[in-house]
Amino acid sequence: MQAHVSIILPVHNAEPWLDECLRSVLQQDFEGTMELSVFNDASKDKSGAIIEKWRVKLEDSGVHVIIGGHDSLSPRGVGYSKNQAVAQSSGSYLCFLDSDDVMMPQRVRLQHQAAVQHPSSVFTANGPTVIMPTWFCSRAWFSHVGPFDEGGQGVPEDLLFFYEHLRKGGGVVRVDQSLLLYRYHPRAATHSVLETTIWTHRVRFLEEQALPRWAAFTIWNAGKQGRRLYRSLTAASQRKVVAFCDVDENKIRKGFYCHEDSQERPKPRIPILHFRAARPPFVICVKLVDTGHPQPLALEEAPQWPPGARRDGTELYLLLPPGPHRGRLRGQPEVVALAGGPGLPSLQLTDPRQRLPEATCSLHPQCIPGQQELRELQA
């Protein structure tokens, strides 16, 4: 009988975590038919024995288990393993699980409920952002978007799949409950992906999806990350940069940034302005302290505002990673208008101490403190 949900589990040398991972599959409260599709990617530890042990427990509880794999000298990579596990599975919906992670008991049920309502979406929870998504989608949508890139070690297959998902009209829907315990450890596959690789993919996607719509834009951050973003752009995109803006008086006093490596003569000299003097649209380039990965984020003037939002001064539309954002906005703004993403409601905050409930927010400039644009705001 065809399963309703297939849990897709790629495995490579996962012995230290696999028992806890498979136990979390057994503890799911999903009432529909569920199967586990495992692909063992040339593991050299006891992963195979652990999988066989749990096969009996899972099938006794009604979860059909499919096991595939190979015993070559070298693994083929996460993308390949996911694709193979999908190919051997039968579920109408696919729930992707890494072998070093742990699912919360309600994960499959909640994401399945969301998937029925939003068939062309990827689902996130409180912890993951669009950079590290919690995947759950229909098989039909996976077939439309995928498969995963099979380039192997060093390829961010999840990020590439997500970008293709967006190109084909997909969206992101947040599920309020925590769904996954993500394990970050020295042997995690994440560490094989270079920061420069992630940066390059993000900048290229920014140039592909956002910058063609703009005749000119401002880079918010005149420091190292803002200058790095400028240097990473193509020559055509660089010519659209009319200014850098910042809150740091020392940077502003320099007056301009000269791109010394440019082949143009004279060399480009980009003005550095105080953010109040700058004009949208913006690309904000900030560095996430916890990961060390700089994040270019698009920012532009909002085409529409929630009812009651005031249009005094320059209003900005800040695109942030899906949340919830646990930080707070400090300052005394007259209004902070939060605009939801596709399918999300818009609302208005008058108290800057309120938490941010949605992924996308727009800021009246008076809410930005003088020494730091966004204080205590983190995804």
Tab-separated table of C-alpha atoms in Angstrom:
chain	number	residue	atom	x	y	z
A	1	MET	CA	0.000	0.000	0.000
A	2	GLN	CA	1.314	3.450	-0.901
A	3	ALA	CA	2.425	5.475	2.124
A	4	HIS	CA	1.027	8.925	2.688
A	5	VAL	CA	4.321	10.360	4.029
A	6	SER	CA	7.836	9.113	3.287
A	7	ILE	CA	10.568	10.139	5.703
A	8	ILE	CA	13.725	10.540	3.619
A	9	LEU	CA	16.863	9.670	5.580
A	10	PRO	CA	20.353	9.801	4.004
A	11	VAL	CA	22.969	8.113	6.209
A	12	HIS	CA	26.759	8.244	6.211
A	13	ASN	CA	28.758	7.194	9.286
A	14	ALA	CA	25.994	8.346	11.637
A	15	GLU	CA	26.553	5.793	14.411
A	16	PRO	CA	26.774	8.318	17.304
A	17	TRP	CA	23.363	9.866	16.533
A	18	LEU	CA	21.366	7.306	14.591
A	19	ASP	CA	19.619	5.635	17.549
A	20	GLU	CA	18.186	8.954	18.735
A	21	CYS	CA	17.230	9.936	15.195
A	22	LEU	CA	15.350	6.704	14.490
A	23	ARG	CA	13.689	6.771	17.906
A	24	SER	CA	12.227	10.160	16.963
A	25	VAL	CA	10.671	8.553	13.861
A	26	LEU	CA	9.036	5.932	16.055
A	27	GLN	CA	7.610	8.637	18.349
A	28	GLN	CA	5.714	10.550	15.646
A	29	ASP	CA	2.009	11.126	16.329
A	30	PHE	CA	0.999	11.162	12.652
A	31	GLU	CA	-2.149	9.068	12.153
A	32	GLY	CA	-1.757	8.457	8.419
A	33	THR	CA	0.395	5.819	6.749
A	34	MET	CA	4.111	6.529	7.047
A	35	GLU	CA	7.241	4.907	5.712
A	36	LEU	CA	10.957	5.420	6.309
A	37	SER	CA	13.221	5.415	3.263
A	38	VAL	CA	16.897	5.058	4.248
A	39	PHE	CA	19.839	5.301	1.883
A	40	ASN	CA	23.156	4.219	3.417
A	41	ASP	CA	25.890	6.119	1.606
A	42	ALA	CA	28.955	3.869	2.046
A	43	SER	CA	29.005	4.003	5.846
A	44	LYS	CA	32.034	2.313	7.372
A	45	ASP	CA	30.800	2.324	10.992
A	46	LYS	CA	27.893	0.459	12.603
A	47	SER	CA	25.178	2.551	10.934
A	48	GLY	CA	23.945	-0.428	8.891
A	49	ALA	CA	23.478	-2.598	11.973
A	50	ILE	CA	21.639	0.181	13.803
A	51	ILE	CA	19.275	0.645	10.851
A	52	GLU	CA	18.492	-3.080	10.769
A	53	LYS	CA	17.823	-3.074	14.518
A	54	TRP	CA	15.356	-0.220	14.198
A	55	ARG	CA	13.720	-1.718	11.119
A	56	VAL	CA	12.073	-4.362	13.327
A	57	LYS	CA	10.836	-1.833	15.898
A	58	LEU	CA	9.496	0.541	13.267
A	59	GLU	CA	7.714	-2.105	11.216
A	60	ASP	CA	6.179	-3.576	14.385
A	61	SER	CA	4.688	-0.121	15.000
A	62	GLY	CA	3.300	0.107	11.461
A	63	VAL	CA	6.058	2.132	9.773
A	64	HIS	CA	7.236	0.426	6.590
A	65	VAL	CA	11.025	0.637	6.167
A	66	ILE	CA	12.886	0.670	2.837
A	67	ILE	CA	16.677	0.386	2.970
A	68	GLY	CA	18.979	1.093	0.065
A	69	GLY	CA	22.616	2.012	-0.246
A	70	HIS	CA	26.034	1.067	-1.538
A	71	ASP	CA	29.349	0.007	-0.023
A	72	SER	CA	31.775	1.749	-2.355
A	73	LEU	CA	35.046	3.080	-1.000
A	74	SER	CA	33.768	6.662	-1.073
A	75	PRO	CA	30.347	8.226	-0.352
A	76	ARG	CA	28.441	9.872	-3.189
A	77	GLY	CA	27.182	12.779	-1.069
A	78	VAL	CA	24.020	14.029	0.594
A	79	GLY	CA	22.295	15.169	-2.605
A	80	TYR	CA	22.762	11.801	-4.262
A	81	SER	CA	21.606	9.944	-1.138
A	82	LYS	CA	18.461	12.055	-0.820
A	83	ASN	CA	17.584	11.523	-4.465
A	84	GLN	CA	18.066	7.770	-4.146
A	85	ALA	CA	15.946	7.638	-0.984
A	86	VAL	CA	13.185	9.591	-2.750
A	87	ALA	CA	13.337	7.286	-5.791
A	88	GLN	CA	12.861	4.136	-3.702
A	89	SER	CA	10.037	5.636	-1.605
A	90	SER	CA	6.312	5.807	-2.387
A	91	GLY	CA	4.773	8.558	-0.231
A	92	SER	CA	2.684	11.381	-1.588
A	93	TYR	CA	4.602	13.727	0.743
A	94	LEU	CA	8.313	13.794	1.528
A	95	CYS	CA	9.737	14.641	4.950
A	96	PHE	CA	13.512	15.114	4.819
A	97	LEU	CA	15.522	14.186	7.908
A	98	ASP	CA	19.280	14.252	8.496
A	99	SER	CA	20.673	11.275	10.394
A	100	ASP	CA	22.210	13.464	13.108
A	101	ASP	CA	18.964	15.363	13.808
A	102	VAL	CA	15.946	14.566	15.969
A	103	MET	CA	12.307	15.159	15.000
A	104	MET	CA	9.874	16.530	17.545
A	105	PRO	CA	6.932	14.111	18.038
A	106	GLN	CA	4.474	16.352	16.180
A	107	ARG	CA	6.684	17.203	13.204
A	108	VAL	CA	5.164	14.974	10.509
A	109	ARG	CA	1.574	15.720	11.560
A	110	LEU	CA	2.014	19.507	11.662
A	111	GLN	CA	3.955	19.754	8.425
A	112	HIS	CA	1.509	17.474	6.649
A	113	GLN	CA	-1.369	19.696	7.777
A	114	ALA	CA	0.492	22.755	6.469
A	115	ALA	CA	1.375	21.006	3.196
A	116	VAL	CA	-2.261	20.223	2.451
A	117	GLN	CA	-3.078	23.943	2.762
A	118	HIS	CA	0.073	25.167	0.951
A	119	PRO	CA	1.058	22.552	-1.626
A	120	SER	CA	3.860	24.629	-3.212
A	121	SER	CA	5.717	25.587	-0.057
A	122	VAL	CA	8.716	24.657	2.032
A	123	PHE	CA	8.041	24.582	5.764
A	124	THR	CA	10.145	26.090	8.526
A	125	ALA	CA	9.780	26.169	12.301
A	126	ASN	CA	11.034	28.396	15.119
A	127	GLY	CA	14.689	27.532	14.715
A	128	PRO	CA	15.479	27.089	10.997
A	129	THR	CA	15.560	29.950	8.529
A	130	VAL	CA	15.393	29.842	4.759
A	131	ILE	CA	19.145	29.374	4.844
A	132	MET	CA	18.764	26.154	6.825
A	133	PRO	CA	15.226	25.052	5.976
A	134	THR	CA	13.223	22.222	7.479
A	135	TRP	CA	12.043	20.449	4.334
A	136	PHE	CA	8.618	19.002	3.772
A	137	CYS	CA	6.903	19.008	0.400
A	138	SER	CA	4.673	16.970	-1.843
A	139	ARG	CA	6.256	14.440	-4.180
A	140	ALA	CA	4.689	16.267	-7.110
A	141	TRP	CA	6.358	19.529	-6.082
A	142	PHE	CA	9.705	17.804	-5.526
A	143	SER	CA	9.478	16.348	-9.029
A	144	HIS	CA	8.724	19.819	-10.383
A	145	VAL	CA	11.631	21.517	-8.567
A	146	GLY	CA	14.245	18.815	-7.993
A	147	PRO	CA	16.208	16.699	-7.844
A	148	PHE	CA	18.931	17.751	-5.421
A	149	ASP	CA	22.318	18.673	-6.817
A	150	GLU	CA	24.598	15.603	-6.688
A	151	GLY	CA	27.906	17.470	-6.766
A	152	GLY	CA	28.893	15.884	-3.470
A	153	GLN	CA	30.983	17.307	-0.652
A	154	GLY	CA	31.115	21.095	-0.579
A	155	VAL	CA	27.869	21.615	-2.511
A	156	PRO	CA	25.009	23.318	-0.558
A	157	GLU	CA	22.318	21.094	-2.068
A	158	ASP	CA	19.571	22.374	0.273
A	159	LEU	CA	20.259	26.017	-0.626
A	160	LEU	CA	20.345	25.268	-4.366
A	161	PHE	CA	17.090	23.336	-4.123
A	162	PHE	CA	15.517	26.200	-2.202
A	163	TYR	CA	16.549	28.769	-4.807
A	164	GLU	CA	15.097	26.605	-7.574
A	165	HIS	CA	11.932	26.281	-5.463
A	166	LEU	CA	11.649	30.090	-5.426
A	167	ARG	CA	12.363	30.396	-9.152
A	168	LYS	CA	9.453	28.078	-9.871
A	169	GLY	CA	7.014	30.091	-7.786
A	170	GLY	CA	7.296	28.291	-4.461
A	171	GLY	CA	6.832	29.958	-1.100
A	172	VAL	CA	7.764	29.510	2.549
A	173	VAL	CA	5.246	28.848	5.322
A	174	ARG	CA	6.179	28.975	9.000
A	175	VAL	CA	4.833	26.389	11.414
A	176	ASP	CA	4.712	27.916	14.894
A	177	GLN	CA	5.839	24.868	16.854
A	178	SER	CA	9.431	23.667	17.062
A	179	LEU	CA	9.737	20.685	14.745
A	180	LEU	CA	13.358	19.629	14.749
A	181	LEU	CA	16.411	19.428	16.983
A	182	TYR	CA	19.267	20.370	14.665
A	183	ARG	CA	22.614	19.015	15.778
A	184	TYR	CA	25.635	21.195	15.028
A	185	HIS	CA	28.885	19.288	15.519
A	186	PRO	CA	32.395	19.093	14.027
A	187	ARG	CA	31.481	16.195	11.709
A	188	ALA	CA	28.355	17.861	10.312
A	189	ALA	CA	28.156	18.027	6.518
A	190	THR	CA	27.590	21.785	6.872
A	191	HIS	CA	31.292	22.247	7.576
A	192	SER	CA	32.240	20.904	4.149
A	193	VAL	CA	30.533	23.867	2.459
A	194	LEU	CA	32.852	26.860	2.252
A	195	GLU	CA	31.561	30.244	3.363
A	196	THR	CA	32.697	31.695	0.044
A	197	THR	CA	30.538	29.135	-1.781
A	198	ILE	CA	27.435	30.182	0.171
A	199	TRP	CA	28.265	33.858	-0.366
A	200	THR	CA	28.680	33.429	-4.121
A	201	HIS	CA	25.370	31.582	-4.522
A	202	ARG	CA	23.518	34.229	-2.487
A	203	VAL	CA	24.972	37.163	-4.383
A	204	ARG	CA	24.223	35.562	-7.749
A	205	PHE	CA	20.655	34.870	-6.668
A	206	LEU	CA	20.311	38.477	-5.479
A	207	GLU	CA	21.492	39.688	-8.880
A	208	GLU	CA	19.149	37.312	-10.653
A	209	GLN	CA	15.968	37.948	-8.663
A	210	ALA	CA	16.100	41.460	-7.154
A	211	LEU	CA	18.585	43.753	-8.855
A	212	PRO	CA	17.155	43.565	-12.403
A	213	ARG	CA	14.041	45.376	-11.101
A	214	TRP	CA	16.085	48.337	-9.854
A	215	ALA	CA	17.705	51.069	-11.900
A	216	ALA	CA	19.817	52.086	-8.887
A	217	PHE	CA	20.214	51.085	-5.238
A	218	THR	CA	22.124	51.812	-2.029
A	219	ILE	CA	24.255	49.344	-0.067
A	220	TRP	CA	23.528	49.614	3.656
A	221	ASN	CA	26.910	49.049	5.356
A	222	ALA	CA	30.040	50.942	4.393
A	223	GLY	CA	32.241	48.475	6.293
A	224	LYS	CA	33.972	45.302	5.203
A	225	GLN	CA	30.833	43.337	4.349
A	226	GLY	CA	29.254	46.151	2.332
A	227	ARG	CA	32.459	46.684	0.372
A	228	ARG	CA	32.778	42.944	-0.137
A	229	LEU	CA	29.253	42.817	-1.528
A	230	TYR	CA	30.063	45.657	-3.947
A	231	ARG	CA	33.222	43.908	-5.164
A	232	SER	CA	31.281	40.633	-5.590
A	233	LEU	CA	28.734	42.184	-7.948
A	234	THR	CA	29.047	42.095	-11.716
A	235	ALA	CA	30.190	45.299	-13.397
A	236	ALA	CA	26.614	45.993	-14.532
A	237	SER	CA	25.297	45.680	-10.979
A	238	GLN	CA	28.153	47.790	-9.571
A	239	ARG	CA	27.140	50.626	-11.869
A	240	LYS	CA	23.698	50.622	-10.205
A	241	VAL	CA	25.199	51.339	-6.747
A	242	VAL	CA	24.652	55.054	-6.127
A	243	ALA	CA	25.863	55.133	-2.504
A	244	PHE	CA	26.823	53.280	0.651
A	245	CYS	CA	25.052	54.275	3.852
A	246	ASP	CA	25.928	53.700	7.493
A	247	VAL	CA	25.504	54.988	11.061
A	248	ASP	CA	29.230	55.004	11.855
A	249	GLU	CA	30.409	58.634	11.767
A	250	ASN	CA	34.003	57.565	11.092
A	251	LYS	CA	32.948	55.775	7.919
A	252	ILE	CA	30.654	58.605	6.867
A	253	ARG	CA	33.434	61.199	7.296
A	254	LYS	CA	35.538	59.357	4.716
A	255	GLY	CA	33.030	60.630	2.166
A	256	PHE	CA	33.392	57.914	-0.447
A	257	TYR	CA	34.626	54.413	-1.219
A	258	CYS	CA	37.094	54.044	-4.096
A	259	HIS	CA	37.109	50.689	-5.852
A	260	GLU	CA	40.841	50.420	-6.430
A	261	ASP	CA	40.646	47.069	-8.261
A	262	SER	CA	38.346	48.436	-10.942
A	263	GLN	CA	39.599	48.549	-14.509
A	264	GLU	CA	37.533	51.662	-15.152
A	265	ARG	CA	39.227	55.039	-15.501
A	266	PRO	CA	38.671	57.061	-13.483
A	267	LYS	CA	38.142	54.473	-10.721
A	268	PRO	CA	34.605	54.445	-9.279
A	269	ARG	CA	34.161	56.598	-6.162
A	270	ILE	CA	30.933	55.678	-4.361
A	271	PRO	CA	29.578	58.241	-1.819
A	272	ILE	CA	29.158	57.165	1.823
A	273	LEU	CA	26.051	58.753	3.392
A	274	HIS	CA	24.313	58.756	6.730
A	275	PHE	CA	21.372	56.386	6.419
A	276	ARG	CA	18.900	59.267	6.848
A	277	ALA	CA	20.302	60.914	3.740
A	278	ALA	CA	20.209	57.739	1.655
A	279	ARG	CA	17.388	56.702	-0.637
A	280	PRO	CA	15.807	53.289	-1.227
A	281	PRO	CA	15.922	50.714	-2.593
A	282	PHE	CA	18.608	49.237	-0.343
A	283	VAL	CA	20.580	46.046	-0.076
A	284	ILE	CA	21.505	45.480	3.559
A	285	CYS	CA	24.673	43.490	4.111
A	286	VAL	CA	25.148	42.337	7.698
A	287	LYS	CA	27.200	39.626	9.338
A	288	LEU	CA	25.542	37.017	11.532
A	289	VAL	CA	27.676	36.779	14.644
A	290	ASP	CA	26.677	33.219	15.508
A	291	THR	CA	27.756	31.661	12.191
A	292	GLY	CA	30.217	34.147	10.792
A	293	HIS	CA	28.380	34.020	7.452
A	294	PRO	CA	27.618	37.488	6.010
A	295	GLN	CA	24.067	37.782	4.747
A	296	PRO	CA	23.100	40.111	1.874
A	297	LEU	CA	19.444	41.018	2.430
A	298	ALA	CA	17.305	43.021	-0.007
A	299	LEU	CA	15.550	46.182	1.201
A	300	GLU	CA	13.217	48.428	-0.768
A	301	GLU	CA	10.425	50.936	-0.321
A	302	ALA	CA	7.159	49.191	0.491
A	303	PRO	CA	4.576	49.447	-2.326
A	304	GLN	CA	1.700	49.078	0.148
A	305	TRP	CA	1.342	49.640	3.876
A	306	PRO	CA	-0.992	48.191	6.491
A	307	PRO	CA	-4.015	50.363	7.363
A	308	GLY	CA	-3.039	53.203	9.678
A	309	ALA	CA	0.673	53.117	8.904
A	310	ARG	CA	2.026	56.642	8.460
A	311	ARG	CA	4.117	57.755	5.522
A	312	ASP	CA	6.121	60.465	7.298
A	313	GLY	CA	9.737	60.535	6.142
A	314	THR	CA	11.407	57.673	4.336
A	315	GLU	CA	9.760	54.332	4.941
A	316	LEU	CA	11.692	51.154	4.366
A	317	TYR	CA	10.684	47.592	3.624
A	318	LEU	CA	13.079	45.168	5.268
A	319	LEU	CA	13.241	41.588	4.037
A	320	LEU	CA	14.449	39.332	6.841
A	321	PRO	CA	14.855	35.552	7.038
A	322	PRO	CA	11.686	33.735	8.085
A	323	GLY	CA	11.296	33.793	11.838
A	324	PRO	CA	10.030	34.162	14.280
A	325	HIS	CA	12.502	36.928	15.037
A	326	ARG	CA	13.184	36.766	18.735
A	327	GLY	CA	14.812	40.202	18.993
A	328	ARG	CA	13.106	43.505	19.722
A	329	LEU	CA	13.289	46.875	18.030
A	330	ARG	CA	14.568	49.573	20.361
A	331	GLY	CA	13.799	53.266	20.062
A	332	GLN	CA	10.585	55.281	20.067
A	333	PRO	CA	9.090	54.995	16.599
A	334	GLU	CA	5.696	56.472	15.889
A	335	VAL	CA	4.830	53.259	14.113
A	336	VAL	CA	6.459	49.991	13.227
A	337	ALA	CA	4.510	48.311	10.438
A	338	LEU	CA	4.992	44.601	9.949
A	339	ALA	CA	4.083	43.304	6.514
A	340	GLY	CA	3.694	39.571	6.127
A	341	GLY	CA	5.144	37.617	3.243
A	342	PRO	CA	3.024	35.726	0.705
A	343	GLY	CA	-0.088	34.469	2.437
A	344	LEU	CA	0.825	36.121	5.748
A	345	PRO	CA	-1.203	38.935	7.356
A	346	SER	CA	0.000	42.483	7.802
A	347	LEU	CA	-0.199	44.204	11.156
A	348	GLN	CA	0.951	47.283	13.002
A	349	LEU	CA	2.987	47.666	16.188
A	350	THR	CA	3.018	50.850	18.226
A	351	ASP	CA	5.097	49.438	21.081
A	352	PRO	CA	8.742	48.821	20.064
A	353	ARG	CA	9.100	46.340	22.926
A	354	GLN	CA	6.751	43.899	21.234
A	355	ARG	CA	8.283	40.819	19.694
A	356	LEU	CA	8.307	40.464	15.925
A	357	PRO	CA	5.821	37.773	14.897
A	358	GLU	CA	6.446	37.591	11.152
A	359	ALA	CA	9.288	37.133	8.724
A	360	THR	CA	9.006	40.504	6.974
A	361	CYS	CA	8.865	43.916	8.602
A	362	SER	CA	8.961	47.535	7.506
A	363	LEU	CA	10.563	50.202	9.641
A	364	HIS	CA	9.958	53.880	10.117
A	365	PRO	CA	13.521	55.310	10.238
A	366	GLN	CA	13.007	56.876	13.687
A	367	CYS	CA	12.968	53.386	15.194
A	368	ILE	CA	16.604	52.850	14.257
A	369	PRO	CA	19.031	53.787	17.086
A	370	GLY	CA	21.928	56.033	16.258
A	371	GLN	CA	24.719	53.584	17.021
A	372	GLN	CA	23.280	50.420	15.522
A	373	GLU	CA	20.639	50.055	12.833
A	374	LEU	CA	18.951	47.005	14.382
A	375	ARG	CA	19.784	46.147	17.952
A	376	GLU	CA	18.969	42.734	19.403
A	377	LEU	CA	17.294	41.677	16.152
A	378	GLN	CA	18.234	38.154	15.217
A	379	ALA	CA	16.507	35.351	13.383
